[in-house]
Tab-separated table of C-alpha atoms in Angstrom:
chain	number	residue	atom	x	y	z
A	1	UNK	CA	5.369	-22.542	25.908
A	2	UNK	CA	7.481	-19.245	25.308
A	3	UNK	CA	10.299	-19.364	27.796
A	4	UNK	CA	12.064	-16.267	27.592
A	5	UNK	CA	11.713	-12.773	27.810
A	6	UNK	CA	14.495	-10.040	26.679
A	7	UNK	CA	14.621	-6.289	26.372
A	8	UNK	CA	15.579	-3.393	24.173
A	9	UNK	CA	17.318	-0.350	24.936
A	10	UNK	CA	15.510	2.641	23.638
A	11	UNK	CA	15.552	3.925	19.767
A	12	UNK	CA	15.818	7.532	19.073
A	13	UNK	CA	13.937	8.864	16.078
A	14	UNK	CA	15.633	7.419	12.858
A	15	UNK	CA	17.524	4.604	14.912
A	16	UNK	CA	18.505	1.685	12.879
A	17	UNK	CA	19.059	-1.965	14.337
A	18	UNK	CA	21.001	-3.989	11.433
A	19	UNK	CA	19.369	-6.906	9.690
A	20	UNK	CA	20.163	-9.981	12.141
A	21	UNK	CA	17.658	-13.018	12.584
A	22	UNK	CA	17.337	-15.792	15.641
A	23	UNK	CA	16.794	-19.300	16.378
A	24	UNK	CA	13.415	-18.689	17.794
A	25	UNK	CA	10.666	-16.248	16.788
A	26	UNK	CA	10.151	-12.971	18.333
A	27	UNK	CA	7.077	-10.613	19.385
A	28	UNK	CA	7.754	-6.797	19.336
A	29	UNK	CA	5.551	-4.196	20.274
A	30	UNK	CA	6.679	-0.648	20.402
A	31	UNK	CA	5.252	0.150	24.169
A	32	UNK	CA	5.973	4.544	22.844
A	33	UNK	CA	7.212	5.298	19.765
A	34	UNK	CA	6.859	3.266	16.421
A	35	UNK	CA	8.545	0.535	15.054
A	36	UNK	CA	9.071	-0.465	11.279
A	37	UNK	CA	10.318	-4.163	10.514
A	38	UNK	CA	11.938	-4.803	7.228
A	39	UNK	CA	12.816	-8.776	6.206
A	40	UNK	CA	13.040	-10.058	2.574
A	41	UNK	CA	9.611	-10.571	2.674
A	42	UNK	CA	9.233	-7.112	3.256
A	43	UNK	CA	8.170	-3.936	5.382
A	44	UNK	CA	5.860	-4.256	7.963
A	45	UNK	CA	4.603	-1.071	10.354
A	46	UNK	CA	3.800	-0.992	13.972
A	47	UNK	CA	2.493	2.563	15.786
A	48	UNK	CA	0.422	2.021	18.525
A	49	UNK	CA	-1.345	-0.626	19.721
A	50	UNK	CA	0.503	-3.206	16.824
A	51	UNK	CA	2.442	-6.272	17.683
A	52	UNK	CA	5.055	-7.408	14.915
A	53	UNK	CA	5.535	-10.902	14.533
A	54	UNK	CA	8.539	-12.366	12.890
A	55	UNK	CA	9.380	-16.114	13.135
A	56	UNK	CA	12.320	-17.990	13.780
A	57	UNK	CA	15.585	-17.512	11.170
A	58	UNK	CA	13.831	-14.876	9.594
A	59	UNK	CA	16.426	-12.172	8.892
A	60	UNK	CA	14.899	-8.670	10.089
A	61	UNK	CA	16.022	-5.100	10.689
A	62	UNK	CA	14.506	-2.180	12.243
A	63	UNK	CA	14.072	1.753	12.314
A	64	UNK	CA	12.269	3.433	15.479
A	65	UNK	CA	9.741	6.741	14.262
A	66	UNK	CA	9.663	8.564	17.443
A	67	UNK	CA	11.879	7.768	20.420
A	68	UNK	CA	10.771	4.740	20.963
A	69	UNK	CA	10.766	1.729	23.730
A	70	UNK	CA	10.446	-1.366	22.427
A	71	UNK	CA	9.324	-4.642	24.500
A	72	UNK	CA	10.648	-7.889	23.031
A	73	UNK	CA	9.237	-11.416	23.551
A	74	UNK	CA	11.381	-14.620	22.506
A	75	UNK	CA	9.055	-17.120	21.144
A	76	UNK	CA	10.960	-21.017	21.037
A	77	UNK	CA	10.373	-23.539	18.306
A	78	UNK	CA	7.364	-25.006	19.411
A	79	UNK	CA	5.288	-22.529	20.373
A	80	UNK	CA	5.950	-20.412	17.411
A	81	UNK	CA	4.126	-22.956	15.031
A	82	UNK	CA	1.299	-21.564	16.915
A	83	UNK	CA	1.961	-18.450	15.065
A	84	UNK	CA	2.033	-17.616	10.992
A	85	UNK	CA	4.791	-18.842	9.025
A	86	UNK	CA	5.692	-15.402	7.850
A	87	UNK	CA	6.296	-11.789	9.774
A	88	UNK	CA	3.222	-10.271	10.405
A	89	UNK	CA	1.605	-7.038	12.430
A	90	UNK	CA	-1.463	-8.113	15.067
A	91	UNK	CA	-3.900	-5.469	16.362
A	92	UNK	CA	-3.382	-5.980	19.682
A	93	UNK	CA	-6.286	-5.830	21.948
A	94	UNK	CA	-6.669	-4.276	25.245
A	95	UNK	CA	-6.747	-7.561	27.334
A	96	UNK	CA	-3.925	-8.571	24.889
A	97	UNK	CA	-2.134	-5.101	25.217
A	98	UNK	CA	-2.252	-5.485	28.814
A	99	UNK	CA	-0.659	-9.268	29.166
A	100	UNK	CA	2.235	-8.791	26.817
A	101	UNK	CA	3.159	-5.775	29.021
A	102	UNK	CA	3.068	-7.486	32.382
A	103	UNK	CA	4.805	-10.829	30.941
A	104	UNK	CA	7.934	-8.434	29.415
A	105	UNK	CA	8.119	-6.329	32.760
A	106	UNK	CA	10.746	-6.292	34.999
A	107	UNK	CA	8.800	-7.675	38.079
A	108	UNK	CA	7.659	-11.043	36.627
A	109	UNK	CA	10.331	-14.002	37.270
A	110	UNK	CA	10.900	-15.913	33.777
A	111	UNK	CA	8.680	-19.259	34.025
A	112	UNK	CA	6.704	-18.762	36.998
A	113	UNK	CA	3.152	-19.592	37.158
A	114	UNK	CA	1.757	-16.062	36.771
A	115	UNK	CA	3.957	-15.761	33.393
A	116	UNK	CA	3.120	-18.631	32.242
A	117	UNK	CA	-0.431	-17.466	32.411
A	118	UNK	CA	0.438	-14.317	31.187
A	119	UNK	CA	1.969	-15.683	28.224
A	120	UNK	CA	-0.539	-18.138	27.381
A	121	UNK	CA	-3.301	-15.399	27.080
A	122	UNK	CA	-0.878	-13.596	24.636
A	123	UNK	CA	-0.647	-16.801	22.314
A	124	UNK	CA	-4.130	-17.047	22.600
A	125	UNK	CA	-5.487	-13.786	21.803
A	126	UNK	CA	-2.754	-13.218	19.081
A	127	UNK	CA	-5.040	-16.439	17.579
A	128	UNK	CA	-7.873	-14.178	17.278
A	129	UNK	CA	-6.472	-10.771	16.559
A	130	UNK	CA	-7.008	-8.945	13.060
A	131	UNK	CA	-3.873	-8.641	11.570
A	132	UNK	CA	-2.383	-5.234	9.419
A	133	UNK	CA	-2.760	-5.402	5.619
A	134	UNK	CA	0.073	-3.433	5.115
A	135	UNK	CA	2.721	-5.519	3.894
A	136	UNK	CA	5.273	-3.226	1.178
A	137	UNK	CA	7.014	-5.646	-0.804
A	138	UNK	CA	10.836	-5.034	-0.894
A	139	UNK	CA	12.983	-6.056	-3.668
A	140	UNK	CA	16.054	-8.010	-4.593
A	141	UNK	CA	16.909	-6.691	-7.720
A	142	UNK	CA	19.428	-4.190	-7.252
A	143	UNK	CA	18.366	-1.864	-10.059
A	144	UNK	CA	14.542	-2.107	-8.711
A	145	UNK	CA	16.293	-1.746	-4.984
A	146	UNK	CA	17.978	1.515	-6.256
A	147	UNK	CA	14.464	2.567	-7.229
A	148	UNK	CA	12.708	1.769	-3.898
A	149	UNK	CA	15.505	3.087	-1.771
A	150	UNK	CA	15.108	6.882	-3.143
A	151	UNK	CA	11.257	6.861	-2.407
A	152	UNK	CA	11.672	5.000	1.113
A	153	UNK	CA	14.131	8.013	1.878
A	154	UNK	CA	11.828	10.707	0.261
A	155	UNK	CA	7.449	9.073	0.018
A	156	UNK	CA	6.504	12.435	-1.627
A	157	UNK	CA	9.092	12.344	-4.473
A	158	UNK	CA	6.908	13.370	-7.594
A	159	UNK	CA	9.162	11.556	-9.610
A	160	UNK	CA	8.131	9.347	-12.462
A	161	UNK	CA	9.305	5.664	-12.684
A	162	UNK	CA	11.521	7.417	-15.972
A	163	UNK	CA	13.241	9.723	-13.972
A	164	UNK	CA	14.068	7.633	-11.255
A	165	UNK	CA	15.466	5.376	-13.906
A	166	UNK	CA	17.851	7.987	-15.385
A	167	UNK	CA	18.632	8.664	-11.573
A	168	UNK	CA	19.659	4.571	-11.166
A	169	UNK	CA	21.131	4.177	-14.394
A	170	UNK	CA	18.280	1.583	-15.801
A	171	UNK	CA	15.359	2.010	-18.413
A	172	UNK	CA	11.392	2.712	-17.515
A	173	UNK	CA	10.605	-0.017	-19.393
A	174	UNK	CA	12.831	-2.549	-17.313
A	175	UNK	CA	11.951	-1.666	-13.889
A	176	UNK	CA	8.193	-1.400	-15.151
A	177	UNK	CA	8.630	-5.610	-15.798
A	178	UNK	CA	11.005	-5.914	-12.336
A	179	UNK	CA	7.706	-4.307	-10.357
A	180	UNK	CA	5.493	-6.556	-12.057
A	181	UNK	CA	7.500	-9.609	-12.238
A	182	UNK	CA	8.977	-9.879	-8.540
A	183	UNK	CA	6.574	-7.586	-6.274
A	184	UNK	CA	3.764	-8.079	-8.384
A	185	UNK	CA	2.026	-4.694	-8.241
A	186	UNK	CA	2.926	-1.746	-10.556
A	187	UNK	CA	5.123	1.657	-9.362
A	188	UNK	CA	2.196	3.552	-9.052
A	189	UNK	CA	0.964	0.774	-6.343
A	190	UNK	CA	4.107	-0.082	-4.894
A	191	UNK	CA	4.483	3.926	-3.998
A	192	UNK	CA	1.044	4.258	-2.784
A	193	UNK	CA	1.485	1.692	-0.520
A	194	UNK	CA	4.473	3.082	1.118
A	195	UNK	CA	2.903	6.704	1.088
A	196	UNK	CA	-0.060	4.734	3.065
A	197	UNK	CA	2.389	2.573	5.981
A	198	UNK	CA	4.156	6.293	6.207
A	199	UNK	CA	0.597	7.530	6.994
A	200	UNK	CA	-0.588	5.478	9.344
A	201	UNK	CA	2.703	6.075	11.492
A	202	UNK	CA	1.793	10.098	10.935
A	203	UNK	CA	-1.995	9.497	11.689
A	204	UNK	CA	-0.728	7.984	15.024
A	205	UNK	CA	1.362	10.431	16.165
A	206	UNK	CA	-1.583	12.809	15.727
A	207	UNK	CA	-0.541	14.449	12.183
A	208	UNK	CA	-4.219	16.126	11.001
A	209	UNK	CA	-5.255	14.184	8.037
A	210	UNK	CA	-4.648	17.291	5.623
A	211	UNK	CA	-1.018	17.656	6.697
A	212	UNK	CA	-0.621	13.830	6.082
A	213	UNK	CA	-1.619	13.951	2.713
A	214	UNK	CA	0.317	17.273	2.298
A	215	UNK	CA	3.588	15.508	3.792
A	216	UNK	CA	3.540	12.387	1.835
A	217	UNK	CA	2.733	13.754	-1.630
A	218	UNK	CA	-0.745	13.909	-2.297
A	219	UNK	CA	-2.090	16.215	-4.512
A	220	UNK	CA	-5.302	16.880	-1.765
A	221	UNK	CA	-6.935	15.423	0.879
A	222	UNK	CA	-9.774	13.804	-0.708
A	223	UNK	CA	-7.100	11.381	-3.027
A	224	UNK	CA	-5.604	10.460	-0.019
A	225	UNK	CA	-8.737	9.424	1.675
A	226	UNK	CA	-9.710	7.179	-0.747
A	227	UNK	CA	-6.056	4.965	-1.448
A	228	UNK	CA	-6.203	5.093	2.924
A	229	UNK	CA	-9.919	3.475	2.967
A	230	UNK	CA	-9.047	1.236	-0.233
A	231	UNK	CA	-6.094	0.059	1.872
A	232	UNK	CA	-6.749	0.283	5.447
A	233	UNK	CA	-10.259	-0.524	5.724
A	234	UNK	CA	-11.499	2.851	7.273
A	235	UNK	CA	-11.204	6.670	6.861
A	236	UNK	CA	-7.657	8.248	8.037
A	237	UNK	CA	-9.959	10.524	10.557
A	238	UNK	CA	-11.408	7.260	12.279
A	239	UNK	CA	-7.740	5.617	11.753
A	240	UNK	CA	-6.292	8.779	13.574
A	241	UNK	CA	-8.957	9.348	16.029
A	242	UNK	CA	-8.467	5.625	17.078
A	243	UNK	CA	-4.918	5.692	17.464
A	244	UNK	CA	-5.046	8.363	19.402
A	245	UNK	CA	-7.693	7.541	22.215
A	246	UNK	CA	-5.826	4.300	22.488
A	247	UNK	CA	-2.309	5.892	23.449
């Protein structure tokens, strides 16, 4: 069973928490605001209504979108093989939603029956719930890191893989092998996916659709559309409209 319970003070827009990791795993849900996760394995998302899972050891910073309040749960050995072996981002459901809220309040003593309950329903609907498909690949090379680091700090940079190259210092040709070879999708993909996480936290906080696509370097609204469905699984106007009713 989960035994502990711990809390976060809250994030201001841009807020960094360093890269640190634990002896147990930990749930994280982002009760206003948005969280993003990074670990080796790579960048995960969470707006509303997302729970970010990231097991035990696993080394793991964060940045808040938003001012931000973020509700932590401490997940021990055991119970945590109940959960995947690698970070991941649950929809959370309303009955789930609910429970993880009232287990990391204030008002619930640590291991009494009634949070022992509570936490039990939250192990057992994160069983069921869908989880996000969003998972951005980070890199360990440091000339492909170089690369990645310019478009995380600018998603509508027009630049071509060659130009970024002459901006790191390495050749087109080399860090067209590095995407391929160690995140396994090509430029083109790897920034399309980022352009698409940095959507879905826009979508969320009720950017229209238009000024998403605008924002994060599309050339119109109707390319957008269709890398969000490929991706995501429905239309950036359902995406947003859902997101929205839920908060």
């Amino acid at each position: 069973m989960i035994e502990s319970v711990a809390g976060c003070p809250p994030l201001a827009h841009g807020e960094d928490v360093p890269p640190h990791s634990h002896d147990f795993g930990q749930l994280r849900y982002a009760a206003s605001g948005a969280l993003v996760t990074t670990t080796r394995a790579g960048t995960w998302v969470a707006p509303a209504n997302r729970i970010t899972w990231v097991p035990p050891f696993h080394v793991h910073g964060s940045r808040a979108h938003g001012a931000t309040v973020v509700r932590l749960l401490e997940v021990p050995a055991a119970p945590a093989r109940r959960l995947p072996a690698q970070p991941a981002v649950f929809t959370a459901s309303a009955l789930l939603r609910e429970a993880y809220l009232a287990v990391t309040g204030d008002h619930e003593p640590a291991g009494s029956p009634r949070a022992r309950l509570l936490l039990e329903v939250v192990l057992t609907e994160l069983d069921r719930a869908p989880r996000e498909p969003l998972r951005l690949p980070e890199p360990g090379d440091p000339r492909l890191k170089a690369v990645t680091d310019l478009l995380h700090a600018d998603p509508a940079s027009p630049a071509t893989l060659a130009e970024l190259g002459h901006r790191t210092g390495s050749s087109e040709r080399t860090l067209s092998r590095l995407f391929g070879s160690e995140l396994s999708m090509s430029f083109h993909q790897w920034r399309t996916l980022l352009r698409i996480q940095r959507a879905v936290l826009e979508l969320g906080e009720g950017t229209s659709v238009t000024d998403t696509a605008t924002r994060l370097g599309w050339a119109n609204p109707t390319s957008f559309i269709d890398a969000f469905t490929d991706l995501v699984g429905q239309t950036p106007g359902r995406y947003r409209a859902k997101a929205r009713a839920a908060g």
